[in-house]
Amino acid sequence: MITIYGMLDSGNCYKPRLLCALLGIPFCHVEVSMLDGGTKRPDFVALNPKGQVPLLVLEDGRRLSESNAILVYLGEGSRFVPAEPFENARMLQWMFFEQNAHELSVAMRRSLTVYEERRHLATPERMADLLARGEAALVVMERQLAEAPFLVGEEPTLADLALYAYTHLAQEGGFDLSRCPAIRRWLGRIEALPSHRPLTWLPEPDAA
Amino acid sequence: MITIYGMLDSGNCYKPRLLCALLGIPFCHVEVSMLDGGTKRPDFVALNPKGQVPLLVLEDGRRLSESNAILVYLGEGSRFVPAEPFENARMLQWMFFEQNAHELSVAMRRSLTVYEERRHLATPERMADLLARGEAALVVMERQLAEAPFLVGEEPTLADLALYAYTHLAQEGGFDLSRCPAIRRWLGRIEALPSHRPLTWLPEPDAA
């Protein structure tokens, strides 16, 4: 069975768990937190020298980091990956947007808001900058989702899961989604997918 | 023929041009700069509402943004893309790392250093933060490249091109590569690839 090292409250770590739930892929969860120094402990750094979660470890010991690369590997050949090359590239376009424009604003602002351990980093200037950049990223999503039910078109792809992870937590970072009706309808569509599970879901021990 | 809208001095815009050079893909370049407001002009925003370059436009009008997604689309089936799914995911792992940890530190610090238009954003605190985060990203690369000639192993992939773009310009952002011998040897290996072309290269008009 595969193992996913992750922090239960992290959107990046939620992505592969959510995909596993949707696809019925069994996995073992190992909790490693960035808040208590767990990601920097020698035993974990030996697995991932970057000291980051999530980390996927295959049964044969091969390791993969970066949440969106893990999604692509686990989603290979599934209904969440377009077979047509241009549609596949459009999916990746949104996933790169997520790791560049979105995660470093929407997710970062939530992190500096909800984790007491990080609040000393939340200077007014930084929070204002993160708000402006996060709102700009949400505008990009809103525009797209006003035109199609999912980011790449009619069907959900890995891009929707990647962007759902932190967008559905955006209000915890102080972002006002009441001005984003298309995003809110899209969040509902993701949550209505069969076998959708919430952020802190873990498989039953005996099922894993 | 495909069209690549881009700013000649941008590493992100260099990526697809470099891949086209290496693979012999003809393209038409249209210069659009973020420095003179070109990326925010209505005619360009009509093509890419994000107001960002590079932008790939296919002959039939379909459009793709995000430099690394463009690499994946143009590189499909080429020698720079591993066919084996796990190796392909490892390539993407480095490409997501590039857009998250590397581009927003190494590239950003260069941008705030070399472009007069942006120097008012280069506060001492911000430059110190970018230096620390950029150096950490370079350490991750140095560690990997001390063990293998290219990021995913024995052969160059799109990940090497994606990370080459701003790493070969890192010194312009104040990063000291003299402490990164493995990175410097790797830069030399990329530059020795047949048909490698430098940052500001453009195809001859009659060949395009």
Short mmCIF file of C-alpha atoms in Angstrom, two decimals:
data_model
loop_
_atom_site.label_atom_id
_atom_site.label_comp_id
_atom_site.label_asym_id
_atom_site.label_seq_id
_atom_site.Cartn_x
_atom_site.Cartn_y
_atom_site.Cartn_z
CA MET A 1 0.00 0.00 0.00
CA ILE A 2 1.12 3.59 -0.59
CA THR A 3 1.92 5.90 2.32
CA ILE A 4 1.12 9.60 2.37
CA TYR A 5 3.05 11.66 4.91
CA GLY A 6 1.09 14.79 5.61
CA MET A 7 -0.38 17.30 7.99
CA LEU A 8 -4.11 16.76 8.35
CA ASP A 9 -5.02 20.46 8.33
CA SER A 10 -2.92 21.35 5.25
CA GLY A 11 -4.65 21.92 1.92
CA ASN A 12 -1.62 20.68 0.01
CA CYS A 13 -1.72 17.43 2.01
CA TYR A 14 -5.48 17.15 1.55
CA LYS A 15 -5.15 17.02 -2.26
CA PRO A 16 -3.77 13.46 -2.54
CA ARG A 17 -6.09 12.19 0.23
CA LEU A 18 -9.11 13.63 -1.57
CA LEU A 19 -8.04 12.04 -4.85
CA CYS A 20 -7.53 8.69 -3.11
CA ALA A 21 -11.05 8.98 -1.66
CA LEU A 22 -12.58 9.82 -5.05
CA LEU A 23 -10.74 6.99 -6.82
CA GLY A 24 -10.94 4.43 -4.00
CA ILE A 25 -7.17 4.13 -3.68
CA PRO A 26 -6.21 2.69 -0.27
CA PHE A 27 -3.40 4.48 1.55
CA CYS A 28 -1.72 4.74 4.90
CA HIS A 29 -1.54 8.23 6.48
CA VAL A 30 1.42 9.28 8.60
CA GLU A 31 0.92 12.59 10.38
CA VAL A 32 3.92 14.92 10.03
CA SER A 33 3.36 18.57 10.94
CA MET A 34 5.26 21.67 9.93
CA LEU A 35 3.98 23.39 13.08
CA ASP A 36 5.79 21.27 15.67
CA GLY A 37 9.00 20.86 13.65
CA GLY A 38 8.02 17.41 12.40
CA THR A 39 8.89 18.21 8.78
CA LYS A 40 12.42 19.21 9.85
CA ARG A 41 13.16 16.17 12.03
CA PRO A 42 16.08 14.03 10.80
CA ASP A 43 13.98 10.92 10.22
CA PHE A 44 11.62 12.84 7.94
CA VAL A 45 14.32 14.89 6.22
CA ALA A 46 15.98 11.57 5.38
CA LEU A 47 12.84 10.80 3.36
CA ASN A 48 12.34 14.28 1.90
CA PRO A 49 15.39 16.56 2.09
CA LYS A 50 13.14 19.54 1.31
CA GLY A 51 11.46 18.98 4.69
CA GLN A 52 7.98 19.37 3.22
CA VAL A 53 4.70 17.51 3.21
CA PRO A 54 2.91 15.92 1.48
CA LEU A 55 5.28 13.14 0.57
CA LEU A 56 4.15 10.01 -1.26
CA VAL A 57 6.08 6.80 -0.59
CA LEU A 58 5.36 3.81 -2.80
CA GLU A 59 5.42 0.25 -1.54
CA ASP A 60 8.87 -0.21 -3.15
CA GLY A 61 10.21 2.86 -1.34
CA ARG A 62 10.23 5.33 -4.24
CA ARG A 63 9.33 8.83 -3.07
CA LEU A 64 7.54 11.75 -4.68
CA SER A 65 7.00 15.25 -3.29
CA GLU A 66 5.02 18.31 -4.50
CA SER A 67 1.29 17.86 -4.03
CA ASN A 68 0.36 18.46 -7.67
CA ALA A 69 2.98 16.01 -8.98
CA ILE A 70 1.52 13.43 -6.57
CA LEU A 71 -1.96 14.14 -8.00
CA VAL A 72 -0.69 13.53 -11.54
CA TYR A 73 0.98 10.26 -10.54
CA LEU A 74 -2.00 8.90 -8.59
CA GLY A 75 -4.52 10.20 -11.12
CA GLU A 76 -2.76 8.70 -14.18
CA GLY A 77 -5.33 7.16 -16.51
CA SER A 78 -8.30 8.13 -14.31
CA ARG A 79 -11.41 10.15 -15.20
CA PHE A 80 -9.75 13.24 -13.70
CA VAL A 81 -7.04 13.41 -16.39
CA PRO A 82 -7.95 14.44 -19.95
CA ALA A 83 -6.45 12.10 -22.54
CA GLU A 84 -6.25 14.78 -25.22
CA PRO A 85 -2.83 16.54 -25.02
CA PHE A 86 -4.07 20.13 -25.22
CA GLU A 87 -6.76 19.53 -22.59
CA ASN A 88 -4.14 17.85 -20.43
CA ALA A 89 -1.90 20.90 -20.81
CA ARG A 90 -4.83 23.15 -19.85
CA MET A 91 -5.25 21.08 -16.70
CA LEU A 92 -1.56 21.57 -15.91
CA GLN A 93 -1.87 25.29 -16.68
CA TRP A 94 -4.31 25.61 -13.78
CA MET A 95 -2.15 23.43 -11.55
CA PHE A 96 0.92 25.62 -12.15
CA PHE A 97 -1.24 28.70 -11.56
CA GLU A 98 -2.27 27.09 -8.28
CA GLN A 99 1.29 26.60 -7.04
CA ASN A 100 2.43 30.01 -8.20
CA ALA A 101 -0.28 32.69 -7.96
CA HIS A 102 -2.85 30.99 -5.72
CA GLU A 103 -1.04 28.91 -3.09
CA LEU A 104 1.43 31.64 -2.26
CA SER A 105 -1.36 34.12 -1.59
CA VAL A 106 -4.63 32.37 -0.67
CA ALA A 107 -3.02 29.49 1.23
CA MET A 108 -0.26 31.61 2.73
CA ARG A 109 -2.71 34.14 4.15
CA ARG A 110 -4.76 31.36 5.76
CA SER A 111 -1.60 29.86 7.22
CA LEU A 112 -0.59 33.18 8.79
CA THR A 113 -4.12 33.63 10.13
CA VAL A 114 -5.02 30.26 11.62
CA TYR A 115 -1.70 29.00 12.99
CA GLU A 116 -0.65 30.74 16.19
CA GLU A 117 2.91 29.51 15.56
CA ARG A 118 3.07 31.63 12.38
CA ARG A 119 1.24 34.78 13.44
CA HIS A 120 4.43 36.71 14.15
CA LEU A 121 5.03 36.64 10.39
CA ALA A 122 1.68 38.29 9.68
CA THR A 123 2.75 41.93 9.44
CA PRO A 124 0.05 44.35 8.22
CA GLU A 125 2.02 45.05 5.00
CA ARG A 126 2.38 41.37 4.25
CA MET A 127 -1.27 40.59 4.98
CA ALA A 128 -2.39 43.44 2.73
CA ASP A 129 -0.13 42.21 -0.09
CA LEU A 130 -1.38 38.62 0.30
CA LEU A 131 -4.99 39.83 0.28
CA ALA A 132 -4.50 41.77 -2.95
CA ARG A 133 -2.70 38.93 -4.70
CA GLY A 134 -5.13 36.31 -3.43
CA GLU A 135 -8.12 38.34 -4.59
CA ALA A 136 -6.53 38.68 -8.02
CA ALA A 137 -6.11 34.89 -8.19
CA LEU A 138 -9.74 34.38 -7.17
CA VAL A 139 -10.85 36.81 -9.90
CA VAL A 140 -9.03 34.65 -12.47
CA MET A 141 -10.88 31.57 -11.21
CA GLU A 142 -14.25 33.36 -11.00
CA ARG A 143 -13.96 34.50 -14.62
CA GLN A 144 -13.26 30.95 -15.81
CA LEU A 145 -15.92 29.30 -13.66
CA ALA A 146 -18.56 31.75 -14.85
CA GLU A 147 -18.07 30.20 -18.29
CA ALA A 148 -17.77 26.49 -17.54
CA PRO A 149 -18.73 24.19 -14.66
CA PHE A 150 -15.12 23.10 -14.09
CA LEU A 151 -11.76 24.73 -14.75
CA VAL A 152 -10.96 22.78 -17.92
CA GLY A 153 -14.56 22.48 -19.13
CA GLU A 154 -17.48 20.16 -18.62
CA GLU A 155 -15.79 17.56 -16.42
CA PRO A 156 -13.73 17.79 -13.22
CA THR A 157 -9.99 17.25 -13.53
CA LEU A 158 -7.01 17.23 -11.18
CA ALA A 159 -6.91 21.01 -11.62
CA ASP A 160 -10.24 21.33 -9.82
CA LEU A 161 -9.02 19.20 -6.93
CA ALA A 162 -5.75 21.15 -6.71
CA LEU A 163 -7.54 24.49 -6.57
CA TYR A 164 -10.40 23.26 -4.40
CA ALA A 165 -7.99 22.40 -1.57
CA TYR A 166 -7.21 25.97 -0.55
CA THR A 167 -10.13 27.79 -2.19
CA HIS A 168 -12.63 26.02 0.05
CA LEU A 169 -10.58 27.30 3.01
CA ALA A 170 -10.11 30.82 1.63
CA GLN A 171 -12.55 32.42 4.08
CA GLU A 172 -10.30 31.23 6.95
CA GLY A 173 -7.63 33.48 5.41
CA GLY A 174 -9.96 36.46 5.27
CA PHE A 175 -11.08 36.18 1.65
CA ASP A 176 -14.71 37.08 0.95
CA LEU A 177 -16.21 34.48 -1.37
CA SER A 178 -19.63 36.15 -1.29
CA ARG A 179 -18.38 38.16 -4.25
CA CYS A 180 -17.49 34.98 -6.15
CA PRO A 181 -20.79 33.24 -7.00
CA ALA A 182 -19.28 31.06 -9.72
CA ILE A 183 -16.57 29.84 -7.36
CA ARG A 184 -19.16 29.04 -4.70
CA ARG A 185 -21.26 27.02 -7.15
CA TRP A 186 -18.10 25.20 -8.26
CA LEU A 187 -17.18 24.38 -4.63
CA GLY A 188 -20.63 22.80 -4.36
CA ARG A 189 -20.06 20.74 -7.50
CA ILE A 190 -16.77 19.39 -6.14
CA GLU A 191 -18.40 18.56 -2.81
CA ALA A 192 -21.17 16.69 -4.63
CA LEU A 193 -18.73 14.34 -6.38
CA PRO A 194 -19.37 10.73 -5.29
CA SER A 195 -16.96 9.74 -2.46
CA HIS A 196 -15.89 13.34 -1.77
CA ARG A 197 -14.43 13.55 1.73
CA PRO A 198 -13.68 16.61 3.91
CA LEU A 199 -10.29 18.09 4.83
CA THR A 200 -9.53 16.03 7.91
CA TRP A 201 -10.95 12.74 6.65
CA LEU A 202 -8.88 9.61 7.06
CA PRO A 203 -9.76 6.10 5.90
CA GLU A 204 -10.98 3.62 8.51
CA PRO A 205 -7.93 1.73 9.85
CA ASP A 206 -9.32 -1.66 8.82
CA ALA A 207 -10.19 -0.38 5.34
CA ALA A 208 -6.65 0.97 4.87
CA MET B 1 2.73 28.08 -37.18
CA ILE B 2 2.48 28.61 -33.41
CA THR B 3 2.92 32.07 -31.89
CA ILE B 4 4.65 32.72 -28.58
CA TYR B 5 3.89 36.05 -26.95
CA GLY B 6 6.69 36.89 -24.59
CA MET B 7 9.22 39.29 -23.17
CA LEU B 8 12.66 38.54 -24.53
CA ASP B 9 14.49 39.08 -21.23
CA SER B 10 12.11 36.93 -19.13
CA GLY B 11 13.23 33.47 -18.03
CA ASN B 12 9.65 32.20 -18.06
CA CYS B 13 9.30 33.34 -21.68
CA TYR B 14 12.69 31.86 -22.57
CA LYS B 15 11.59 28.35 -21.59
CA PRO B 16 9.29 27.66 -24.59
CA ARG B 17 11.70 29.38 -27.01
CA LEU B 18 14.57 27.22 -25.76
CA LEU B 19 12.48 24.06 -26.14
CA CYS B 20 11.48 25.10 -29.67
CA ALA B 21 15.17 25.61 -30.50
CA LEU B 22 16.15 22.22 -29.10
CA LEU B 23 13.31 20.40 -30.89
CA GLY B 24 13.41 22.43 -34.11
CA ILE B 25 9.83 23.66 -33.73
CA PRO B 26 9.24 26.81 -35.83
CA PHE B 27 7.44 29.64 -34.08
CA CYS B 28 6.59 33.29 -34.42
CA HIS B 29 7.65 35.59 -31.55
CA VAL B 30 5.55 38.58 -30.53
CA GLU B 31 7.25 40.84 -28.01
CA VAL B 32 4.95 41.81 -25.12
CA SER B 33 6.63 43.32 -22.06
CA MET B 34 5.43 43.53 -18.47
CA LEU B 35 7.71 46.54 -17.99
CA ASP B 36 5.96 49.00 -20.32
CA GLY B 37 2.44 47.82 -19.51
CA GLY B 38 2.20 45.65 -22.61
CA THR B 39 0.85 42.65 -20.69
CA LYS B 40 -1.99 44.79 -19.32
CA ARG B 41 -3.04 46.37 -22.65
CA PRO B 42 -6.61 45.51 -23.73
CA ASP B 43 -5.55 43.73 -26.93
CA PHE B 44 -3.27 41.39 -24.96
CA VAL B 45 -5.66 40.93 -22.02
CA ALA B 46 -8.25 39.85 -24.58
CA LEU B 47 -5.90 36.96 -25.38
CA ASN B 48 -4.80 36.22 -21.80
CA PRO B 49 -7.05 37.69 -19.10
CA LYS B 50 -4.30 37.02 -16.54
CA GLY B 51 -2.18 39.63 -18.32
CA GLN B 52 0.91 37.43 -18.24
CA VAL B 53 3.51 36.16 -20.65
CA PRO B 54 4.44 33.71 -22.03
CA LEU B 55 1.29 32.87 -23.93
CA LEU B 56 1.18 30.19 -26.59
CA VAL B 57 -1.35 30.61 -29.39
CA LEU B 58 -1.90 27.69 -31.75
CA GLU B 59 -2.63 28.10 -35.43
CA ASP B 60 -6.32 27.40 -34.75
CA GLY B 61 -6.44 30.10 -32.07
CA ARG B 62 -6.39 27.94 -28.95
CA ARG B 63 -4.39 29.57 -26.16
CA LEU B 64 -2.26 28.23 -23.34
CA SER B 65 -0.56 30.15 -20.52
CA GLU B 66 1.86 29.17 -17.72
CA SER B 67 5.37 28.54 -19.02
CA ASN B 68 5.65 25.01 -17.64
CA ALA B 69 2.30 23.92 -19.07
CA ILE B 70 3.47 25.24 -22.44
CA LEU B 71 6.66 23.16 -22.07
CA VAL B 72 4.58 20.02 -21.42
CA TYR B 73 2.36 20.68 -24.43
CA LEU B 74 5.20 21.44 -26.86
CA GLY B 75 7.42 18.68 -25.43
CA GLU B 76 4.76 15.93 -25.65
CA GLY B 77 6.31 12.73 -26.98
CA SER B 78 9.80 14.24 -27.27
CA ARG B 79 13.09 13.03 -25.76
CA PHE B 80 12.63 15.56 -22.95
CA VAL B 81 9.59 13.78 -21.49
CA PRO B 82 9.98 10.41 -19.72
CA ALA B 83 7.43 7.87 -20.92
CA GLU B 84 7.40 5.98 -17.61
CA PRO B 85 4.68 7.46 -15.33
CA PHE B 86 6.76 7.72 -12.14
CA GLU B 87 9.67 9.37 -13.97
CA ASN B 88 7.18 11.70 -15.63
CA ALA B 89 5.80 12.60 -12.19
CA ARG B 90 9.35 13.24 -10.93
CA MET B 91 9.82 15.64 -13.84
CA LEU B 92 6.63 17.46 -12.84
CA GLN B 93 7.75 17.44 -9.20
CA TRP B 94 10.72 19.61 -10.19
CA MET B 95 8.54 21.81 -12.41
CA PHE B 96 6.10 22.51 -9.57
CA PHE B 97 9.07 23.18 -7.27
CA GLU B 98 10.28 25.65 -9.89
CA GLN B 99 7.04 27.62 -9.97
CA ASN B 100 6.63 27.58 -6.21
CA ALA B 101 9.93 27.69 -4.31
CA HIS B 102 12.37 28.74 -7.05
CA GLU B 103 10.63 31.22 -9.36
CA LEU B 104 9.19 33.26 -6.52
CA SER B 105 12.61 33.71 -4.94
CA VAL B 106 15.42 33.33 -7.49
CA ALA B 107 13.53 34.90 -10.40
CA MET B 108 11.77 37.49 -8.27
CA ARG B 109 15.04 38.76 -6.76
CA ARG B 110 16.56 39.12 -10.24
CA SER B 111 13.48 40.98 -11.42
CA LEU B 112 13.70 43.45 -8.52
CA THR B 113 17.43 43.89 -9.17
CA VAL B 114 17.70 44.32 -12.93
CA TYR B 115 14.50 46.20 -13.81
CA GLU B 116 14.61 49.86 -12.85
CA GLU B 117 10.80 49.91 -13.12
CA ARG B 118 10.57 47.45 -10.23
CA ARG B 119 13.32 48.66 -7.92
CA HIS B 120 10.95 50.58 -5.66
CA LEU B 121 9.60 47.17 -4.57
CA ALA B 122 13.07 46.00 -3.48
CA THR B 123 12.94 46.84 0.21
CA PRO B 124 15.88 45.53 2.30
CA GLU B 125 13.57 43.15 4.21
CA ARG B 126 12.11 41.74 1.02
CA MET B 127 15.51 41.32 -0.65
CA ALA B 128 16.87 39.53 2.44
CA ASP B 129 13.86 37.20 2.50
CA LEU B 130 14.18 36.46 -1.22
CA LEU B 131 17.89 35.77 -0.80
CA ALA B 132 17.30 33.28 2.00
CA ARG B 133 14.50 31.49 0.18
CA GLY B 134 16.38 31.47 -3.13
CA GLU B 135 19.50 30.06 -1.51
CA ALA B 136 17.39 27.31 0.07
CA ALA B 137 15.96 26.43 -3.36
CA LEU B 138 19.47 26.33 -4.85
CA VAL B 139 20.60 24.00 -2.04
CA VAL B 140 17.79 21.59 -3.00
CA MET B 141 18.99 21.61 -6.61
CA GLU B 142 22.69 21.33 -5.66
CA ARG B 143 21.98 18.27 -3.56
CA GLN B 144 20.16 16.54 -6.40
CA LEU B 145 22.67 17.51 -9.09
CA ALA B 146 25.58 16.23 -7.00
CA GLU B 147 24.01 12.77 -7.40
CA ALA B 148 22.91 12.75 -11.05
CA PRO B 149 23.78 14.71 -14.20
CA PHE B 150 20.21 15.96 -14.66
CA LEU B 151 17.32 16.57 -12.26
CA VAL B 152 15.43 13.37 -13.04
CA GLY B 153 18.49 11.22 -13.72
CA GLU B 154 20.76 10.44 -16.64
CA GLU B 155 18.92 12.38 -19.34
CA PRO B 156 17.69 15.96 -19.59
CA THR B 157 13.94 16.53 -19.25
CA LEU B 158 11.60 19.52 -19.33
CA ALA B 159 12.41 19.96 -15.62
CA ASP B 160 16.00 20.85 -16.50
CA LEU B 161 14.86 23.43 -19.05
CA ALA B 162 12.32 24.91 -16.61
CA LEU B 163 14.93 25.30 -13.87
CA TYR B 164 17.73 26.33 -16.21
CA ALA B 165 15.81 29.42 -17.30
CA TYR B 166 16.21 31.38 -14.07
CA THR B 167 19.11 29.47 -12.49
CA HIS B 168 21.46 30.54 -15.27
CA LEU B 169 20.46 34.13 -14.47
CA ALA B 170 20.66 33.73 -10.69
CA GLN B 171 23.86 35.74 -10.36
CA GLU B 172 22.00 38.77 -11.79
CA GLY B 173 19.77 38.51 -8.73
CA GLY B 174 22.73 38.43 -6.36
CA PHE B 175 22.98 34.66 -5.85
CA ASP B 176 26.50 33.26 -5.55
CA LEU B 177 26.76 30.11 -7.65
CA SER B 178 30.46 29.67 -6.79
CA ARG B 179 29.20 27.64 -3.84
CA CYS B 180 27.15 25.38 -6.14
CA PRO B 181 29.64 23.36 -8.20
CA ALA B 182 27.10 20.72 -9.20
CA ILE B 183 24.69 23.38 -10.45
CA ARG B 184 27.47 25.02 -12.45
CA ARG B 185 28.42 21.73 -14.11
CA TRP B 186 24.73 21.12 -14.88
CA LEU B 187 24.38 24.57 -16.46
CA GLY B 188 27.29 23.61 -18.70
CA ARG B 189 25.58 20.35 -19.67
CA ILE B 190 22.39 22.19 -20.65
CA GLU B 191 24.39 24.72 -22.66
CA ALA B 192 26.16 21.86 -24.47
CA LEU B 193 22.88 20.34 -25.71
CA PRO B 194 22.74 20.42 -29.52
CA SER B 195 20.80 23.49 -30.75
CA HIS B 196 20.86 25.19 -27.34
CA ARG B 197 20.24 28.92 -27.82
CA PRO B 198 20.79 31.83 -25.40
CA LEU B 199 18.14 33.90 -23.58
CA THR B 200 17.52 36.55 -26.21
CA TRP B 201 17.73 34.28 -29.24
CA LEU B 202 15.06 34.52 -31.88
CA PRO B 203 14.72 32.44 -35.04
CA GLU B 204 15.73 34.04 -38.33
CA PRO B 205 12.62 35.70 -39.83
CA ASP B 206 12.86 33.64 -43.04
CA ALA B 207 13.26 30.40 -41.09
CA ALA B 208 10.22 31.20 -38.94
#
